[in-house]
mmCIF file of C-alpha atoms in Angstrom:
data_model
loop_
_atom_site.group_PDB
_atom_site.id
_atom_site.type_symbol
_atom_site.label_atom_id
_atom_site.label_comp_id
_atom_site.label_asym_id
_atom_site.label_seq_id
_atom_site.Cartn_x
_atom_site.Cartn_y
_atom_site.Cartn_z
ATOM 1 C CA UNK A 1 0.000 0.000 0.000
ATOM 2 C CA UNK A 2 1.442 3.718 -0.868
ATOM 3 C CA UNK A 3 2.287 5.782 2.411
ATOM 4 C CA UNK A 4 0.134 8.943 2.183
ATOM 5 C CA UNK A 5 1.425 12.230 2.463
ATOM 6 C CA UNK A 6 -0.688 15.526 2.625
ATOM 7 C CA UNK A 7 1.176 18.502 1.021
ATOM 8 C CA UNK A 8 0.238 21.924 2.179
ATOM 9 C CA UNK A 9 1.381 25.206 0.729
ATOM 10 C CA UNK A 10 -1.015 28.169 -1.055
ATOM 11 C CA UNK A 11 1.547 27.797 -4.326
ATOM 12 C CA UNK A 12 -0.426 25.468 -6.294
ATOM 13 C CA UNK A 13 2.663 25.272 -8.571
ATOM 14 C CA UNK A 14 4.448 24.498 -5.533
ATOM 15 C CA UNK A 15 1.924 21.880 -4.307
ATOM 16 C CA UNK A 16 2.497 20.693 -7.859
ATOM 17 C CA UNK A 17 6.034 20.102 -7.960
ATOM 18 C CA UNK A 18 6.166 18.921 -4.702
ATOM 19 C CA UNK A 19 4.047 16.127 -5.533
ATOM 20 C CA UNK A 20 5.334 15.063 -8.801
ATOM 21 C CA UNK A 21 8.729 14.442 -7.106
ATOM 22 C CA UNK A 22 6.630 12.432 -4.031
ATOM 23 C CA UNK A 23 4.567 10.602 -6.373
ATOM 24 C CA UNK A 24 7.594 9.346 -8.877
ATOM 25 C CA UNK A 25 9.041 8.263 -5.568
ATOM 26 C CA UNK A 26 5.740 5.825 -5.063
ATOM 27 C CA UNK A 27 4.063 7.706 -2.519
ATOM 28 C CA UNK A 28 -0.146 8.993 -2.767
ATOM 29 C CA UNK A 29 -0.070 12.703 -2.359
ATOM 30 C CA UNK A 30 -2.768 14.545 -1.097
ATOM 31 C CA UNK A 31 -2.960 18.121 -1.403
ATOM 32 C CA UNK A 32 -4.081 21.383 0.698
ATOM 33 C CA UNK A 33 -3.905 25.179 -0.270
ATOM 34 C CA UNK A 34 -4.709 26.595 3.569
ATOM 35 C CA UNK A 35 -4.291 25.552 7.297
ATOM 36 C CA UNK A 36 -7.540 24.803 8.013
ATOM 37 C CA UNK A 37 -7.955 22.483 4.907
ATOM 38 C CA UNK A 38 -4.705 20.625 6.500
ATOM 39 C CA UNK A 39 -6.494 20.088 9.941
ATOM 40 C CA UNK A 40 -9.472 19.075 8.121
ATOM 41 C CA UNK A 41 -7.310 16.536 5.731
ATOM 42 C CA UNK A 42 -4.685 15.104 8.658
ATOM 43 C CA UNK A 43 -7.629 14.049 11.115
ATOM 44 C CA UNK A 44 -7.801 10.987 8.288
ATOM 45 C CA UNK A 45 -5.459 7.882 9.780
ATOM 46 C CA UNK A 46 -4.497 7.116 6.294
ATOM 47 C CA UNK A 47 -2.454 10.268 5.889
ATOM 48 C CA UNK A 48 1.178 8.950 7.719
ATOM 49 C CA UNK A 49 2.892 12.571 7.072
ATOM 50 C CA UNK A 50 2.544 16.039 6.785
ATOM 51 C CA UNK A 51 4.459 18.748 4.843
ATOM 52 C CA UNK A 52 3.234 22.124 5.549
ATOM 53 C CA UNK A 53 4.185 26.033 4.932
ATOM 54 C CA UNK A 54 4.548 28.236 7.154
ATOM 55 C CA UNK A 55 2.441 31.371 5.661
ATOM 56 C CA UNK A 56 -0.919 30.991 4.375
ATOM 57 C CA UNK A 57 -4.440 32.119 4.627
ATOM 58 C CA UNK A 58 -7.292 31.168 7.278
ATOM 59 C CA UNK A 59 -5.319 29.792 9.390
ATOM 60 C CA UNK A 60 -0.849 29.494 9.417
ATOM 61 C CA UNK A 61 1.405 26.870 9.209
ATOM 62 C CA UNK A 62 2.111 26.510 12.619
ATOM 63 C CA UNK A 63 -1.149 27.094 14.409
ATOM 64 C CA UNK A 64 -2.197 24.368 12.659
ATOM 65 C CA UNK A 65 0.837 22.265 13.228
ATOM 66 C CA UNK A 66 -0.109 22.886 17.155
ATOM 67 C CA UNK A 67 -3.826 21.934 16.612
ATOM 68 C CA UNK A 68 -2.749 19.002 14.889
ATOM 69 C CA UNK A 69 -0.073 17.399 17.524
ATOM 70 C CA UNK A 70 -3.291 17.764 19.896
ATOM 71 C CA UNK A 71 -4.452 15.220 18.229
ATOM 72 C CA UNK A 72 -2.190 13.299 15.963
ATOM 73 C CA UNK A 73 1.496 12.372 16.391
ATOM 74 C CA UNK A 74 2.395 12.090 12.902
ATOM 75 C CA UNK A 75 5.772 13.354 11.151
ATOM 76 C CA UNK A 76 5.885 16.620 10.201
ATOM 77 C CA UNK A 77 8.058 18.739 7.822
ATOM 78 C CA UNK A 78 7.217 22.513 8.021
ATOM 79 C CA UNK A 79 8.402 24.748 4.406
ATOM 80 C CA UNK A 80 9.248 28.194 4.985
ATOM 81 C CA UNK A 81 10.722 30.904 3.006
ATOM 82 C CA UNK A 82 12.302 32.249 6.656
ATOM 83 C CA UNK A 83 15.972 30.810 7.004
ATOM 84 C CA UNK A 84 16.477 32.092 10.348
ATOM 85 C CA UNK A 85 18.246 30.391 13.038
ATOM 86 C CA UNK A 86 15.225 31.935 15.505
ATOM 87 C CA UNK A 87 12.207 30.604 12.899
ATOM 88 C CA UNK A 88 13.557 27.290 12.476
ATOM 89 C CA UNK A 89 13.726 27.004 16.380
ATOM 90 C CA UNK A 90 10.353 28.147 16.651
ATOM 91 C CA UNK A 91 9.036 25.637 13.803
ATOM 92 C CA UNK A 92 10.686 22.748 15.762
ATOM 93 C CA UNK A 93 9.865 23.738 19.454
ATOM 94 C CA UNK A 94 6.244 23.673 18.018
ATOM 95 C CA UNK A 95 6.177 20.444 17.387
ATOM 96 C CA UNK A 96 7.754 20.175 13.677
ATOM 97 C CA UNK A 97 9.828 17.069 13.207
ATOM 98 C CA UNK A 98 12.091 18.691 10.114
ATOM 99 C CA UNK A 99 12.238 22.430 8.901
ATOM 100 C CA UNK A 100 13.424 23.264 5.430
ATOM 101 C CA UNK A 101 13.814 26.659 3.732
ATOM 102 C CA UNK A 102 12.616 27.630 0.482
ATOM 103 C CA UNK A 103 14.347 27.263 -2.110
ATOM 104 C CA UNK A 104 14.915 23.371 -2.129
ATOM 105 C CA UNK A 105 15.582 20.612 -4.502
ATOM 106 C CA UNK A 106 12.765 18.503 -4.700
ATOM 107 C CA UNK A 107 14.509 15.140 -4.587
ATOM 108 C CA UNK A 108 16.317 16.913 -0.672
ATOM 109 C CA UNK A 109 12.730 16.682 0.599
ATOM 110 C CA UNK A 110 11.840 13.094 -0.927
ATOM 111 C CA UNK A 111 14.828 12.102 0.872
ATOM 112 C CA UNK A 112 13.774 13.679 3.936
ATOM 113 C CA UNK A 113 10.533 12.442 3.534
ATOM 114 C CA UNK A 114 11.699 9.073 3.535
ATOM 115 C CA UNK A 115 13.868 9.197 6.594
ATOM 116 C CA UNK A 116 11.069 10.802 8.760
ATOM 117 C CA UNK A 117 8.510 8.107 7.691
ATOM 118 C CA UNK A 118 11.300 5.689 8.764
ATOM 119 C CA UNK A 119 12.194 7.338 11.883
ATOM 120 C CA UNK A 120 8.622 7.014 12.807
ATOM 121 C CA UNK A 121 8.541 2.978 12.254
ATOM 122 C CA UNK A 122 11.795 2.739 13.799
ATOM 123 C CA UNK A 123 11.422 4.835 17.209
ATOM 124 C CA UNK A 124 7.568 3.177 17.695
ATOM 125 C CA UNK A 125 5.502 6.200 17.288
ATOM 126 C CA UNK A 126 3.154 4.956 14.888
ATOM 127 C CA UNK A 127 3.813 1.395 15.199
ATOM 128 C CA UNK A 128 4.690 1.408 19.449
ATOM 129 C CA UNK A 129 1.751 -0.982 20.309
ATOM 130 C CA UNK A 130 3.165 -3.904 17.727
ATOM 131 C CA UNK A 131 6.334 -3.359 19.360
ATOM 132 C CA UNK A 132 4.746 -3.390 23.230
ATOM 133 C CA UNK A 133 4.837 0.008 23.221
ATOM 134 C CA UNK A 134 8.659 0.397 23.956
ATOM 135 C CA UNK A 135 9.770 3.979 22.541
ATOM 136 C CA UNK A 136 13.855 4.920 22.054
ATOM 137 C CA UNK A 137 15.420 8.577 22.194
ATOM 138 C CA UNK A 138 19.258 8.462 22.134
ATOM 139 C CA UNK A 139 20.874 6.280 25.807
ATOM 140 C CA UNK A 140 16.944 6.051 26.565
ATOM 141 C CA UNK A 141 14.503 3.686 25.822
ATOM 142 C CA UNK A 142 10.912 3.910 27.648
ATOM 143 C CA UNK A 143 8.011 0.913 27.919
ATOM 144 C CA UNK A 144 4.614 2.893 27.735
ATOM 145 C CA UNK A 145 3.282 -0.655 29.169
ATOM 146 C CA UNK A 146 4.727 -0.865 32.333
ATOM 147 C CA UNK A 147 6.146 2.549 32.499
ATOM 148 C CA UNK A 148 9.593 1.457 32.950
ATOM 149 C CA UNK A 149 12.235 3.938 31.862
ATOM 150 C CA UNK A 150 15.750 2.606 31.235
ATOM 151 C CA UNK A 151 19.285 5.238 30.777
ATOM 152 C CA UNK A 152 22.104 3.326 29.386
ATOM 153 C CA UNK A 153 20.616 0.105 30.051
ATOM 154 C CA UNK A 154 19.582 0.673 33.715
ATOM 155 C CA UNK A 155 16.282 1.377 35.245
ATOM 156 C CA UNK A 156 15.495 3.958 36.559
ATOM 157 C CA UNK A 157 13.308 4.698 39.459
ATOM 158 C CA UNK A 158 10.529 7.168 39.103
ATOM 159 C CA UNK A 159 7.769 8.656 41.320
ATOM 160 C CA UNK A 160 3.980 8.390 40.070
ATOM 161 C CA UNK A 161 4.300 12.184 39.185
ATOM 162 C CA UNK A 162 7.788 12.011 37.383
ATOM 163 C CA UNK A 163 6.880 8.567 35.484
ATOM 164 C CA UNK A 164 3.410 10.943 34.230
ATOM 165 C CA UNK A 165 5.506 13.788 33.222
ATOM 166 C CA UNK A 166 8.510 11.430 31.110
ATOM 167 C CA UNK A 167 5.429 9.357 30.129
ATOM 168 C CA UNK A 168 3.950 12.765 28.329
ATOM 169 C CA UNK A 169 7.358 14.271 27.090
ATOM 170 C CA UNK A 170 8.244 10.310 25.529
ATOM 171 C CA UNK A 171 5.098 10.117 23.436
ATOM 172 C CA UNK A 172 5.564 13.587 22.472
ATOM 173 C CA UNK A 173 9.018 13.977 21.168
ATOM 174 C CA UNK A 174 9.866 18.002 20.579
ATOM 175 C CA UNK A 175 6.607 18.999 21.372
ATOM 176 C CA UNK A 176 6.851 21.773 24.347
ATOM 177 C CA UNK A 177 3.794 21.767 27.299
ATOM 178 C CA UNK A 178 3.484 24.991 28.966
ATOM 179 C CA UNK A 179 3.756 23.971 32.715
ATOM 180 C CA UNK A 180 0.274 24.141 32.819
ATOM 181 C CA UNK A 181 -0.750 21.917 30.418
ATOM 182 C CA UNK A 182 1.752 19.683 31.968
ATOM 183 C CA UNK A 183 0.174 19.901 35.472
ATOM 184 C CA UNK A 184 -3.405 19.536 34.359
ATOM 185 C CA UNK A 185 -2.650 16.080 32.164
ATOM 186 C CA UNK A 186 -0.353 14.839 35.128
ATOM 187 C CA UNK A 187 -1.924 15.581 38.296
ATOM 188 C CA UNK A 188 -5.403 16.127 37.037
ATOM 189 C CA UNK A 189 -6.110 19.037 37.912
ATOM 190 C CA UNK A 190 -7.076 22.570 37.139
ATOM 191 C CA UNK A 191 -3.902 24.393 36.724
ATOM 192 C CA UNK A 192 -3.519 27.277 39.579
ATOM 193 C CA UNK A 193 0.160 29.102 40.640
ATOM 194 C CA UNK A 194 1.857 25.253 39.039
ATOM 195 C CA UNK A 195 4.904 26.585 37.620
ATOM 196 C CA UNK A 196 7.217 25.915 40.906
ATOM 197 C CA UNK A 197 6.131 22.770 41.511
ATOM 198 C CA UNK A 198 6.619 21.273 37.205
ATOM 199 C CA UNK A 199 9.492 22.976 37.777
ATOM 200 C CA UNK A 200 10.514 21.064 40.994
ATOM 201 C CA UNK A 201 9.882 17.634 38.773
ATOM 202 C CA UNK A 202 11.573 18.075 36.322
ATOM 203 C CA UNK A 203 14.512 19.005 37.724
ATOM 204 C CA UNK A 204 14.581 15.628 39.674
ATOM 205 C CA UNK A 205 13.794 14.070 36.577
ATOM 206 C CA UNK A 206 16.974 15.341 34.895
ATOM 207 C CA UNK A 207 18.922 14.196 38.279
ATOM 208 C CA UNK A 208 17.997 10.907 37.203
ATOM 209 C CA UNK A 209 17.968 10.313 33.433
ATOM 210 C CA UNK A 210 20.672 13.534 32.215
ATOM 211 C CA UNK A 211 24.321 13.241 32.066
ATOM 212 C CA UNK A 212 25.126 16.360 33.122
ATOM 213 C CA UNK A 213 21.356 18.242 34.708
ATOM 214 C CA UNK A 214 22.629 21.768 34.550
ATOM 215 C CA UNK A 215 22.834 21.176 30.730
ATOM 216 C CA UNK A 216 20.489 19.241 29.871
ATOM 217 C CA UNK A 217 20.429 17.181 26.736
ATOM 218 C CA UNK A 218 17.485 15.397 27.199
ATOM 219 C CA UNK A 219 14.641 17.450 29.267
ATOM 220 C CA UNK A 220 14.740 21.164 27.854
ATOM 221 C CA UNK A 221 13.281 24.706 28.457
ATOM 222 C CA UNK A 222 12.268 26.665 25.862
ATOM 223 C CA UNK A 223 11.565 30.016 28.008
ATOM 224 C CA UNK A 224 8.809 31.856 28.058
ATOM 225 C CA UNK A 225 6.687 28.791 26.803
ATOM 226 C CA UNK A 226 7.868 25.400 28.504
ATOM 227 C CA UNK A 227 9.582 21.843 28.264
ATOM 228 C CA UNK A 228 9.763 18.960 25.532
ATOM 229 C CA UNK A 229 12.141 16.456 25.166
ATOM 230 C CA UNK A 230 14.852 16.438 22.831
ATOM 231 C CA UNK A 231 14.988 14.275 19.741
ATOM 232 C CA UNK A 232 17.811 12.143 19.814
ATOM 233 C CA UNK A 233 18.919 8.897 17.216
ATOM 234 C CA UNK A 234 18.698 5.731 18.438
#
């Protein structure tokens, strides 16, 4: 069966090209022209990744990108025309798997294409439940089963409270939770004066899985909007 991969971009030409390149490859290309057309489009199972620019009408790239990882974790590859160091970190602190400016070579983003769909089988996050649900990020590797997190090989011991919060930040690789958000999933609660106490977790969480806490390669802060865990290879 062909993977499925929704293109988004209000360039019809670029739409175009983009999925002539896809679609010599083998791949079924489905195609978008605004945000809210891509939210509409990626609620379908059947698409497995999304490429999507950055400027467009109704509704921008990355709003929808964030209303989408609310409710899919599929690979995503966000266009831009913006080649700066501060929009790229944006795009990918929002939840974007890959970023790539505008220009680019057609077969450069069948290739990445390819190695994010792969990535994706490989790490579990589509497939985790055939593979018991054990995700891997770099030295870690995480069983969404039994909620046992391993560094190097070792277990790790975790509280109820830091198992929910690794548990969330796992399953979500790159996506950042305002503290918040974080509380209210975790504790199950409504969200009042939080911030010390995420912020007391997750610094005993880094104690325990990071190399080195007070640089973190694994837990990070992105300030002024919250934490995500770092992608890492296997």
């Amino acid at each position: 069966m062909k993977e499925c991969i929704l293109v988004v971009d209000d360039d019809p030409e670029i739409v175009g090209a983009i999925a002539i390149a896809l679609e010599r490859e083998g791949y079924e290309v489905r195609r978008a022209y605004d945000g809210m057309a891509a939210l509409d489009q990626c609620l379908d199972p059947a698409v497995k990744l999304l490429m999507i620019d950055v400027m467009m009408p109704k509704l921008d790239g990355l709003s929808a990108l964030m209303r989408i990882r609310e409710r899919r974790n599929l690979p995503v590859i966000v266009l831009s025309a913006k080649s700066e160091d501060s929009d790229k970190i944006l795009g990918l602190s929002m939840g974007a798997d890959d970023y790539v400016t505008k220009p680019y070579n057609p077969q450069e983003l069948v290739a990445r294409v390819r190695s994010q769909l792969r990535r994706y089988t490989l790490l579990g996050d589509e497939h985790a439940e055939a593979r018991r649900g054990l995700l891997v990020n770099g030295r870690l590797s995480y069983d969404t089963a039994s909620r046992i997190l391993q560094a190097d090989g070792d277990e790790i011991k975790l509280t109820p409270k830091e198992a929910g919060i690794l548990d969330l930040l796992f399953r979500n690789l790159g996506r950042v939770f305002p503290a918040e958000e974080i509380y209210r999933r975790v504790w199950n609660e409504d969200a009042y004066s939080c911030e010390n106490t995420v912020m007391v977790h997750i610094r005993r969480l880094r104690e325990k899985i990071e190399l080195n806490p007070k640089e973190p390669d694994y837990i990070k802060v992105v300030w002024g909007i919250g934490y995500k865990m770092e992608r890492h290879e296997p």
